[in-house]
Amino acid sequence: MTATDHVQAPAPAQGGAARKRAKDRAVRPTVYILKKLVSLVVTLFVASLAVFFSRFLVPGDPARFLLRGRSPKPEALEEITRQFGLDKPAWEQYLNWLGGILQGDWGRSLTYRQDVSDVLLGRLPTTLQLVALAAVFITVLGLFAGIVASLNKGFGDRFILITLTAAGAVPPFVAAIALVALFSVGLGWFPSFGSGDGGWDRIWHLTLPALALGITYIAMVARVTRSSMNEQLLREHVEVATSRGLTRGSVVARHVLRNALGPILTVSGVLVAGLLVSSAIIERTFGLSGIGQLLVQSIDRLDFAVVQAIVMVVVAAFVLVNTVVDLIQPLIDPRIAAGTESR
Amino acid sequence: MSQLLNIEDFTLGFPDRPPLLDSVSLHVNDGEAVALVGESGSGKSLTTRAALGLFPGGSEFSGTVSVQGLDTLTANKQRLMELRRGHASMIFQDPRAGINPVRTVGDFLTETLLRFDGLSRAEATERAVKQLEQVGLRRAKELMDQHPHQLSGGMLQRVMIAAALLNSPDLLLCDEPTTALDVTTQSGIVRLLREEQQSRGMGMLFITHDLNLAASMCERVYVLRRGTVVEHGPTQTVFQMPQQDYTRQLVEATPIIELGEVPAVEASAAPPLLQVSGLSKTYQLPRGDVITALDNAGFSLPEGGSLGVVGESGSGKSTLARLVVALETATVGELTLHGVPRPRRPLKAAERKVLAKDVQIVFQDPYLSLDPRIPVGNAVADVFRLHQRQGRKQAKASAAELLGRVGIGPDRFDARPRALSGGQRQRVALAKALAARPRLLVLDEATSALDVSVQAQVLELVEELRDQFGLTILFVTHDLAVVSRLCSELIVMHQGRIVEQGPTARILEDPGDGYTRNLIASRPRPLWDAEPVTA
Amino acid sequence: MTLAIQLPQAGLRRYGSLLSPMAWGALAVAAAVVLLSLFAPVLAPYDPDYVDLNNVLAGPGPQHLLGTDALGRDLLSRLMHGGRTSLLGPTIVVIGSTVLGLLLGLVAGWSEGWLGKVLGRLFDLLFAFPALLMAMLAIALFGKGLFAPILAMTIAYVPYVARLAQSLVVAERSRPYVQAYRVLGFRTPWVVLGRVLPNLIPTVGAQSTLNFGYVLADLAALSFIGLGVQPPTSDWGAMIEESRGALLGGYILPAFWPALVVVLVVVAVNVIGEELSDRIGGKLS
């Protein structure tokens, strides 16, 4: 009745459109998935351009740049020129680099005198285990704190909120220092160094690093859970569900939490990149030999090929995870694939 | 007849603030339809929700609210949930907000059946499908698997009604159930509700701001104002012989179709102020669909005339308004305003400035149509500085004078829009538009978001200003009654097309088009009268 | 009938009333830290680099209010001087990214055509490069120190501001009050810069305030792993790094003070930022 019919986002006309809608329903998910996949490839491509050509921002001789900190003997300069194809035009260098990456040839590390891919693969498991354990902490503790805060208005909410504000302000490296001071030096419950021997020992060694890594993100996930649920709690459909005689538990699980999942998932996807990068600092603090530690070392030792590879891996991981998140979103909210609503 | 719903001395409020509801007493008998009317902020919704034991968090209340003998103010959770599941149901205002958008219609309907009534999925589905068919939805089985965004507003409201009726409640609470819907859709829902209420012998409490609608549904009525019941009794008595001043004002402010109110402009040889022919607007959607918002519109509006454009949502009436003020560019067709043909491209800044002196617009939403940061006096003064080339001081004086003419006193000159009421904001919006001294004023649902009493005042103001400034009016609205009061000529639009145009009185008395007839017939009419309310 | 209008109007709502006590406290902490750092050369009791090997790892006392580190340097003086470096970086990054982000966001939000789309894509792409990663890449390219990470983080934080500004502008653009300005014949630059931009500033300011905390933490982290400021310059992150040996030996204070200050400043900044954004975007009246 209060007609707001600016036709900027027009609702499909009723009636005759029914048949067409049936057809659309079959087509739209496919189109949606294809779009997301195309966008994934394009983003990866542009990101690879940015990562590769970042080297060209440095003025001067590229061979000398790549050999910084090492003796620029003529034979070394010649070798680096050949290895990176520095005598070829830029676009050819890029194509070779990209072609190499796609075929698993990531170039050679100057420090380790090894293929970058081998260096990376050797370090990857530690990082993945660390990030996975942190992700478990983040999901469990973050969701739990957010849900409890949202459902306990008043003192409980205030208390959790203040805790979260404090926790969210602790940078991972400070958290690492604090945890080490308390649990390793003080109480002696957890080791402060190394990654252990696998199995439970590995988890025991990774507990403090994962907590230190996760603490900021636990706070972020808890906050978004809380605010997303609070937003849903105000919605009329929740009142309708209550008015129909559903129990509080059913209303929360089926209508509040269920509808709040979208934003939580989106934020979680964005967190992944930060988690991978922060692991560089955590790994260094705890002496874990993962790719984060490798990244810091390679910057320290001016091993640019490795830095470039790791940056590309992190960016690719971020883009991939977020594509997966985008693909899951329509399962949570069917309006997204239909393109009628962005939530 | 026993008392189904009995509210006695019900007071509700927040600590340290004046109560929102003050000793409200009302009752609904078995099988009786009772209306609760009032303007926004009167406490209608709070009263109704209390019958289900739903109170705003942190509120304090006293009195009695009993449904079939169960006092919802003191009942425990278990009893309340049983009441909500089996004995009393509520239909909410906006079905699109009220049905969980991420779950299917079937899920929505069957969730209480599956969880609390111990039905199997097949039984629950069968019952839900039957109920959907009963409320007039076709292809009910298919609907069960669809999501709310795939249904129209009218269909969704029927789903909501089906859900409310599933457990054969004894009391049906309706909170403005048709306010979010178009008039023609509303009439179908109203008929359905009345039929169900009659055939099931349910008691019904029907909340509305619309007196006509209350009269078409209910035998008795309560009039609520700022948390107190000011008058109650049989609907016909209350509306035809109101005892209280407030009720009388409300009845008088309620727009009714008035025939022959506005004299037509005398025909003259001068070219019309606004001339439109073959005007169309299409939108290309990202998915490749094309939406025709306006299809081949043609009409003319003489200087000093008043033209009403009436239609439901999606009729293209707002597109037409936006084309006239050049917020949109036509796809094809001609539009000539004050002798200037409109180019079919976005206007340049200089052209816009010239156009501003020919046409201005006032939008629907008084809460969004003013810049929240700018004091209203300055907002109007800015226009004087731009168009009348006045200095800062002179512009302020002009603004104060104009604001005075629209009823905004000098004490409000430095007020931010948020400090003003909805009616005051629309007055400021009018002043801002008039400061450019336009010939043509477009009103795009300019009074639709206001309470009826405020709407009546603003309409009166528009009439005054029209005479004072010699304005030509293009009034876009969904409300036939408002148009009949203000406009001598009328255009009826449906799905992007003009289906009928001519003198307002002629069209309202003797509509030539099927859709126009439907539109007029859809206006709610009182139970005691087969004809629409006319003065 | 009144349904649609009473929803909150994000970005434009009541702002400007008094802050909560917690926000006042946060403001006081932030002001104290800023002033102490700013006037460190005048106020600091000792030369921050003065080594006193007779007085290493001393506890707090009348001589050294917060104690000394492993080289006998006065911790309070080092904290105050280190604050100058620690606060300077985030200040530059936040100002730079806010100005750039607002500009790009306004353009992206206002232009309906390809330009808006391309800029939107660019912001998306930049999101894939977390600030800390961008900073590390820049360090790998241009060498250790503060210059490279500050430049990189300025760029990395642009999309956070720009995307917010863009979405706000898109929302504002379709608001009746902006359309009314167009119909009234006001020129677009006047409307955008004079009327729309001021309405965005509180919301964007809240986001930038939050960003300040993140940048401070990230830059400190870089110094902590030895990639940021280089000796003899020091900041809070570097102080924590210097104190790790002492920490493992059981001397907590040299690492505790800088860690505490970092956390306090980030908390204060977050509290202020959230207070702002709650005030703007939050509750129903």
PDB file of N, CA and C in Angstrom, chain B residues 264-297:
ATOM      1  N   ALA B 264     -12.563  21.805 -13.102  1.00  0.00           N
ATOM      2  CA  ALA B 264     -11.549  21.620 -14.143  1.00  0.00           C
ATOM      3  C   ALA B 264     -11.075  22.988 -14.619  1.00  0.00           C
ATOM      4  N   VAL B 265      -9.885  23.004 -15.182  1.00  0.00           N
ATOM      5  CA  VAL B 265      -9.367  24.252 -15.738  1.00  0.00           C
ATOM      6  C   VAL B 265     -10.121  24.542 -17.026  1.00  0.00           C
ATOM      7  N   GLU B 266     -10.441  25.797 -17.241  1.00  0.00           N
ATOM      8  CA  GLU B 266     -11.142  26.127 -18.478  1.00  0.00           C
ATOM      9  C   GLU B 266     -10.228  25.903 -19.673  1.00  0.00           C
ATOM     10  N   ALA B 267     -10.831  25.358 -20.686  1.00  0.00           N
ATOM     11  CA  ALA B 267     -10.037  25.068 -21.874  1.00  0.00           C
ATOM     12  C   ALA B 267      -9.502  26.372 -22.461  1.00  0.00           C
ATOM     13  N   SER B 268      -8.265  26.353 -22.861  1.00  0.00           N
ATOM     14  CA  SER B 268      -7.698  27.568 -23.454  1.00  0.00           C
ATOM     15  C   SER B 268      -6.883  27.177 -24.676  1.00  0.00           C
ATOM     16  N   ALA B 269      -6.557  28.169 -25.446  1.00  0.00           N
ATOM     17  CA  ALA B 269      -5.818  27.894 -26.674  1.00  0.00           C
ATOM     18  C   ALA B 269      -4.330  27.701 -26.397  1.00  0.00           C
ATOM     19  N   ALA B 270      -3.887  28.144 -25.186  1.00  0.00           N
ATOM     20  CA  ALA B 270      -2.467  28.047 -24.877  1.00  0.00           C
ATOM     21  C   ALA B 270      -2.031  26.591 -24.862  1.00  0.00           C
ATOM     22  N   PRO B 271      -0.780  26.331 -25.260  1.00  0.00           N
ATOM     23  CA  PRO B 271      -0.303  24.953 -25.235  1.00  0.00           C
ATOM     24  C   PRO B 271      -0.224  24.466 -23.793  1.00  0.00           C
ATOM     25  N   PRO B 272      -0.433  23.181 -23.574  1.00  0.00           N
ATOM     26  CA  PRO B 272      -0.397  22.657 -22.202  1.00  0.00           C
ATOM     27  C   PRO B 272       0.993  22.815 -21.589  1.00  0.00           C
ATOM     28  N   LEU B 273       1.025  22.881 -20.237  1.00  0.00           N
ATOM     29  CA  LEU B 273       2.295  23.011 -19.536  1.00  0.00           C
ATOM     30  C   LEU B 273       3.137  21.748 -19.718  1.00  0.00           C
ATOM     31  N   LEU B 274       2.462  20.614 -19.569  1.00  0.00           N
ATOM     32  CA  LEU B 274       3.161  19.336 -19.716  1.00  0.00           C
ATOM     33  C   LEU B 274       2.478  18.515 -20.792  1.00  0.00           C
ATOM     34  N   GLN B 275       3.259  18.090 -21.761  1.00  0.00           N
ATOM     35  CA  GLN B 275       2.693  17.304 -22.858  1.00  0.00           C
ATOM     36  C   GLN B 275       3.531  16.038 -23.006  1.00  0.00           C
ATOM     37  N   VAL B 276       2.866  14.896 -22.898  1.00  0.00           N
ATOM     38  CA  VAL B 276       3.585  13.628 -22.947  1.00  0.00           C
ATOM     39  C   VAL B 276       2.965  12.779 -24.036  1.00  0.00           C
ATOM     40  N   SER B 277       3.812  12.179 -24.877  1.00  0.00           N
ATOM     41  CA  SER B 277       3.224  11.241 -25.846  1.00  0.00           C
ATOM     42  C   SER B 277       4.185  10.091 -26.137  1.00  0.00           C
ATOM     43  N   GLY B 278       3.609   8.914 -26.188  1.00  0.00           N
ATOM     44  CA  GLY B 278       4.371   7.700 -26.530  1.00  0.00           C
ATOM     45  C   GLY B 278       5.534   7.431 -25.611  1.00  0.00           C
ATOM     46  N   LEU B 279       5.429   7.863 -24.341  1.00  0.00           N
ATOM     47  CA  LEU B 279       6.560   7.781 -23.430  1.00  0.00           C
ATOM     48  C   LEU B 279       6.696   6.365 -22.848  1.00  0.00           C
ATOM     49  N   SER B 280       7.884   5.787 -22.989  1.00  0.00           N
ATOM     50  CA  SER B 280       8.135   4.454 -22.436  1.00  0.00           C
ATOM     51  C   SER B 280       9.464   4.429 -21.708  1.00  0.00           C
ATOM     52  N   LYS B 281       9.538   3.557 -20.709  1.00  0.00           N
ATOM     53  CA  LYS B 281      10.796   3.365 -20.001  1.00  0.00           C
ATOM     54  C   LYS B 281      11.000   1.874 -19.779  1.00  0.00           C
ATOM     55  N   THR B 282      12.106   1.360 -20.293  1.00  0.00           N
ATOM     56  CA  THR B 282      12.397  -0.050 -20.041  1.00  0.00           C
ATOM     57  C   THR B 282      13.730  -0.154 -19.316  1.00  0.00           C
ATOM     58  N   TYR B 283      13.849  -1.190 -18.508  1.00  0.00           N
ATOM     59  CA  TYR B 283      15.095  -1.448 -17.798  1.00  0.00           C
ATOM     60  C   TYR B 283      15.658  -2.781 -18.256  1.00  0.00           C
ATOM     61  N   GLN B 284      16.957  -2.771 -18.485  1.00  0.00           N
ATOM     62  CA  GLN B 284      17.635  -4.008 -18.856  1.00  0.00           C
ATOM     63  C   GLN B 284      18.179  -4.605 -17.556  1.00  0.00           C
ATOM     64  N   LEU B 285      17.713  -5.787 -17.199  1.00  0.00           N
ATOM     65  CA  LEU B 285      18.228  -6.405 -15.981  1.00  0.00           C
ATOM     66  C   LEU B 285      19.530  -7.138 -16.289  1.00  0.00           C
ATOM     67  N   PRO B 286      20.372  -7.314 -15.297  1.00  0.00           N
ATOM     68  CA  PRO B 286      21.657  -7.987 -15.526  1.00  0.00           C
ATOM     69  C   PRO B 286      21.479  -9.374 -16.137  1.00  0.00           C
ATOM     70  N   ARG B 287      20.369 -10.027 -15.830  1.00  0.00           N
ATOM     71  CA  ARG B 287      20.182 -11.391 -16.328  1.00  0.00           C
ATOM     72  C   ARG B 287      19.684 -11.414 -17.758  1.00  0.00           C
ATOM     73  N   GLY B 288      19.494 -10.214 -18.343  1.00  0.00           N
ATOM     74  CA  GLY B 288      19.043 -10.190 -19.721  1.00  0.00           C
ATOM     75  C   GLY B 288      17.557  -9.943 -19.873  1.00  0.00           C
ATOM     76  N   ASP B 289      16.802 -10.020 -18.751  1.00  0.00           N
ATOM     77  CA  ASP B 289      15.375  -9.724 -18.835  1.00  0.00           C
ATOM     78  C   ASP B 289      15.196  -8.232 -19.071  1.00  0.00           C
ATOM     79  N   VAL B 290      14.073  -7.902 -19.711  1.00  0.00           N
ATOM     80  CA  VAL B 290      13.754  -6.493 -19.890  1.00  0.00           C
ATOM     81  C   VAL B 290      12.465  -6.204 -19.133  1.00  0.00           C
ATOM     82  N   ILE B 291      12.492  -5.178 -18.319  1.00  0.00           N
ATOM     83  CA  ILE B 291      11.305  -4.790 -17.577  1.00  0.00           C
ATOM     84  C   ILE B 291      10.762  -3.520 -18.198  1.00  0.00           C
ATOM     85  N   THR B 292       9.497  -3.548 -18.575  1.00  0.00           N
ATOM     86  CA  THR B 292       8.884  -2.336 -19.090  1.00  0.00           C
ATOM     87  C   THR B 292       8.162  -1.663 -17.938  1.00  0.00           C
ATOM     88  N   ALA B 293       8.764  -0.600 -17.445  1.00  0.00           N
ATOM     89  CA  ALA B 293       8.175   0.071 -16.291  1.00  0.00           C
ATOM     90  C   ALA B 293       7.065   1.015 -16.722  1.00  0.00           C
ATOM     91  N   LEU B 294       7.246   1.594 -17.898  1.00  0.00           N
ATOM     92  CA  LEU B 294       6.228   2.508 -18.412  1.00  0.00           C
ATOM     93  C   LEU B 294       6.085   2.235 -19.899  1.00  0.00           C
ATOM     94  N   ASP B 295       4.824   2.099 -20.330  1.00  0.00           N
ATOM     95  CA  ASP B 295       4.606   1.651 -21.690  1.00  0.00           C
ATOM     96  C   ASP B 295       3.713   2.649 -22.428  1.00  0.00           C
ATOM     97  N   ASN B 296       4.305   3.416 -23.330  1.00  0.00           N
ATOM     98  CA  ASN B 296       3.537   4.238 -24.259  1.00  0.00           C
ATOM     99  C   ASN B 296       2.532   5.159 -23.570  1.00  0.00           C
ATOM    100  N   ALA B 297       3.009   5.959 -22.646  1.00  0.00           N
ATOM    101  CA  ALA B 297       2.112   6.857 -21.929  1.00  0.00           C
ATOM    102  C   ALA B 297       1.926   8.147 -22.711  1.00  0.00           C
TER     103      ALA B 297
END
